[in-house]
């Protein structure tokens, strides 16, 4: 495959960025999107040009580091992570526009790399449980209803990639926060901090500059782990209860 790539290049956080155009050839349909970018960078290195900076780690759809806007869609045309998107989703001769996440709380560090530390600070604000130190408890000593355990398991698959924020017209991270709130709120171990957790995490979300949710649903449509929209309903329900009870 021969492709035309229009890629956002930005030397640093305080620099003026812009789109640059590259031609890349010899791309197999079986390559992942990141492998295609590897080929481009090899060609740029051979020419003595600066390679394109982009994030990646596991390349197995687990870590969420590979976040990119591809042709205006978070992670591209398939419901998956960028590293699991394959070039067979495109055609020979296509023009592909590649940009970083566009959200004020995710400042661009270089090229396609953004700083998502805002998510870390939201987790630090309340995404944990209190637990006594010492030996691990017996697995069955704290029983949980199967439906709650399964729901907690399903929403715990959120990898914090930020696609929900990038896809949301308001730049809201409510799907991310809702997934974390629901995950811990469904389990017995998460009950001691349940109400303070939601207040603290939502407060940090707003402090970071994320927008408010207006239930458009683009976040759930873009989520590579298919986190359901109802976690936002759970978030709002828990927040109302917490505030009503003076937390």
PDB file of N, CA and C in Angstrom, residues 9 14 20 27 47 60 67 75-76 100 110 121-122 127 160 162 165-166 168 191-192 199-201 229 235 243 246:
ATOM      1  N   UNK A   9       2.637  17.946  13.563  1.00  0.00           N
ATOM      2  CA  UNK A   9       3.987  18.030  14.113  1.00  0.00           C
ATOM      3  C   UNK A   9       4.077  19.250  15.018  1.00  0.00           C
ATOM      4  N   UNK A  14       5.110  24.515  24.011  1.00  0.00           N
ATOM      5  CA  UNK A  14       4.940  25.948  23.797  1.00  0.00           C
ATOM      6  C   UNK A  14       5.193  26.373  22.359  1.00  0.00           C
ATOM      7  N   UNK A  20       1.945  18.385   8.619  1.00  0.00           N
ATOM      8  CA  UNK A  20       2.934  18.130   7.584  1.00  0.00           C
ATOM      9  C   UNK A  20       2.539  16.870   6.820  1.00  0.00           C
ATOM     10  N   UNK A  27       3.549  -0.573   2.599  1.00  0.00           N
ATOM     11  CA  UNK A  27       2.758  -0.895   3.792  1.00  0.00           C
ATOM     12  C   UNK A  27       1.895  -2.128   3.531  1.00  0.00           C
ATOM     13  N   UNK A  47      16.458   9.453   5.869  1.00  0.00           N
ATOM     14  CA  UNK A  47      16.618  10.754   5.205  1.00  0.00           C
ATOM     15  C   UNK A  47      17.262  11.795   6.126  1.00  0.00           C
ATOM     16  N   UNK A  60      -0.844  -4.199  22.646  1.00  0.00           N
ATOM     17  CA  UNK A  60      -1.761  -5.335  22.734  1.00  0.00           C
ATOM     18  C   UNK A  60      -3.171  -4.903  23.104  1.00  0.00           C
ATOM     19  N   UNK A  67      -3.044   6.372  21.964  1.00  0.00           N
ATOM     20  CA  UNK A  67      -4.196   7.174  21.574  1.00  0.00           C
ATOM     21  C   UNK A  67      -3.883   8.178  20.464  1.00  0.00           C
ATOM     22  N   UNK A  75      -9.031   6.851  17.809  1.00  0.00           N
ATOM     23  CA  UNK A  75      -8.479   5.521  17.506  1.00  0.00           C
ATOM     24  C   UNK A  75      -8.775   5.058  16.082  1.00  0.00           C
ATOM     25  N   UNK A  76      -9.455   5.847  15.278  1.00  0.00           N
ATOM     26  CA  UNK A  76      -9.685   5.469  13.892  1.00  0.00           C
ATOM     27  C   UNK A  76     -11.047   4.861  13.628  1.00  0.00           C
ATOM     28  N   UNK A 100      -3.065  14.465  17.526  1.00  0.00           N
ATOM     29  CA  UNK A 100      -3.148  14.068  18.941  1.00  0.00           C
ATOM     30  C   UNK A 100      -4.540  14.313  19.492  1.00  0.00           C
ATOM     31  N   UNK A 110       4.678  16.698  22.420  1.00  0.00           N
ATOM     32  CA  UNK A 110       5.449  16.718  21.176  1.00  0.00           C
ATOM     33  C   UNK A 110       4.704  15.903  20.130  1.00  0.00           C
ATOM     34  N   UNK A 121      -4.378  12.195  38.291  1.00  0.00           N
ATOM     35  CA  UNK A 121      -4.768  12.997  39.454  1.00  0.00           C
ATOM     36  C   UNK A 121      -6.214  12.725  39.864  1.00  0.00           C
ATOM     37  N   UNK A 122      -7.072  12.412  38.890  1.00  0.00           N
ATOM     38  CA  UNK A 122      -8.445  12.033  39.229  1.00  0.00           C
ATOM     39  C   UNK A 122      -8.458  10.723  40.018  1.00  0.00           C
ATOM     40  N   UNK A 127      -9.770   7.163  43.551  1.00  0.00           N
ATOM     41  CA  UNK A 127      -9.904   5.861  42.897  1.00  0.00           C
ATOM     42  C   UNK A 127      -9.141   4.755  43.592  1.00  0.00           C
ATOM     43  N   UNK A 160      -8.253   3.920  30.444  1.00  0.00           N
ATOM     44  CA  UNK A 160      -7.852   5.305  30.623  1.00  0.00           C
ATOM     45  C   UNK A 160      -7.153   5.905  29.423  1.00  0.00           C
ATOM     46  N   UNK A 162      -8.454   7.884  27.124  1.00  0.00           N
ATOM     47  CA  UNK A 162      -8.895   9.246  26.864  1.00  0.00           C
ATOM     48  C   UNK A 162      -9.711   9.415  25.606  1.00  0.00           C
ATOM     49  N   UNK A 165     -12.825  11.487  26.098  1.00  0.00           N
ATOM     50  CA  UNK A 165     -12.610  12.935  26.145  1.00  0.00           C
ATOM     51  C   UNK A 165     -12.423  13.492  24.740  1.00  0.00           C
ATOM     52  N   UNK A 166     -11.609  12.809  23.943  1.00  0.00           N
ATOM     53  CA  UNK A 166     -11.319  13.287  22.595  1.00  0.00           C
ATOM     54  C   UNK A 166     -12.558  13.294  21.710  1.00  0.00           C
ATOM     55  N   UNK A 168     -15.760  13.562  22.838  1.00  0.00           N
ATOM     56  CA  UNK A 168     -16.842  14.377  23.397  1.00  0.00           C
ATOM     57  C   UNK A 168     -16.742  15.824  22.923  1.00  0.00           C
ATOM     58  N   UNK A 191     -17.041   0.192  49.511  1.00  0.00           N
ATOM     59  CA  UNK A 191     -18.092   0.938  50.211  1.00  0.00           C
ATOM     60  C   UNK A 191     -17.598   1.980  51.219  1.00  0.00           C
ATOM     61  N   UNK A 192     -16.508   1.747  51.971  1.00  0.00           N
ATOM     62  CA  UNK A 192     -16.107   2.743  52.978  1.00  0.00           C
ATOM     63  C   UNK A 192     -15.893   4.144  52.404  1.00  0.00           C
ATOM     64  N   UNK A 199     -17.405  12.435  45.289  1.00  0.00           N
ATOM     65  CA  UNK A 199     -17.275  13.884  45.435  1.00  0.00           C
ATOM     66  C   UNK A 199     -15.862  14.337  45.082  1.00  0.00           C
ATOM     67  N   UNK A 200     -14.876  13.624  45.579  1.00  0.00           N
ATOM     68  CA  UNK A 200     -13.482  14.013  45.341  1.00  0.00           C
ATOM     69  C   UNK A 200     -13.074  13.849  43.882  1.00  0.00           C
ATOM     70  N   UNK A 201     -13.510  12.743  43.253  1.00  0.00           N
ATOM     71  CA  UNK A 201     -13.111  12.499  41.870  1.00  0.00           C
ATOM     72  C   UNK A 201     -13.802  13.460  40.911  1.00  0.00           C
ATOM     73  N   UNK A 229     -22.764   3.637  28.542  1.00  0.00           N
ATOM     74  CA  UNK A 229     -23.094   5.001  28.938  1.00  0.00           C
ATOM     75  C   UNK A 229     -23.738   5.061  30.315  1.00  0.00           C
ATOM     76  N   UNK A 235     -22.714   7.498  38.092  1.00  0.00           N
ATOM     77  CA  UNK A 235     -21.913   8.587  38.644  1.00  0.00           C
ATOM     78  C   UNK A 235     -22.809   9.702  39.169  1.00  0.00           C
ATOM     79  N   UNK A 243     -23.904  14.259  48.028  1.00  0.00           N
ATOM     80  CA  UNK A 243     -24.108  15.674  48.367  1.00  0.00           C
ATOM     81  C   UNK A 243     -25.317  15.847  49.294  1.00  0.00           C
ATOM     82  N   UNK A 246     -24.370  15.215  52.773  1.00  0.00           N
ATOM     83  CA  UNK A 246     -23.383  16.119  53.362  1.00  0.00           C
ATOM     84  C   UNK A 246     -21.939  15.736  53.179  1.00  0.00           C
TER      85      UNK A 246
END
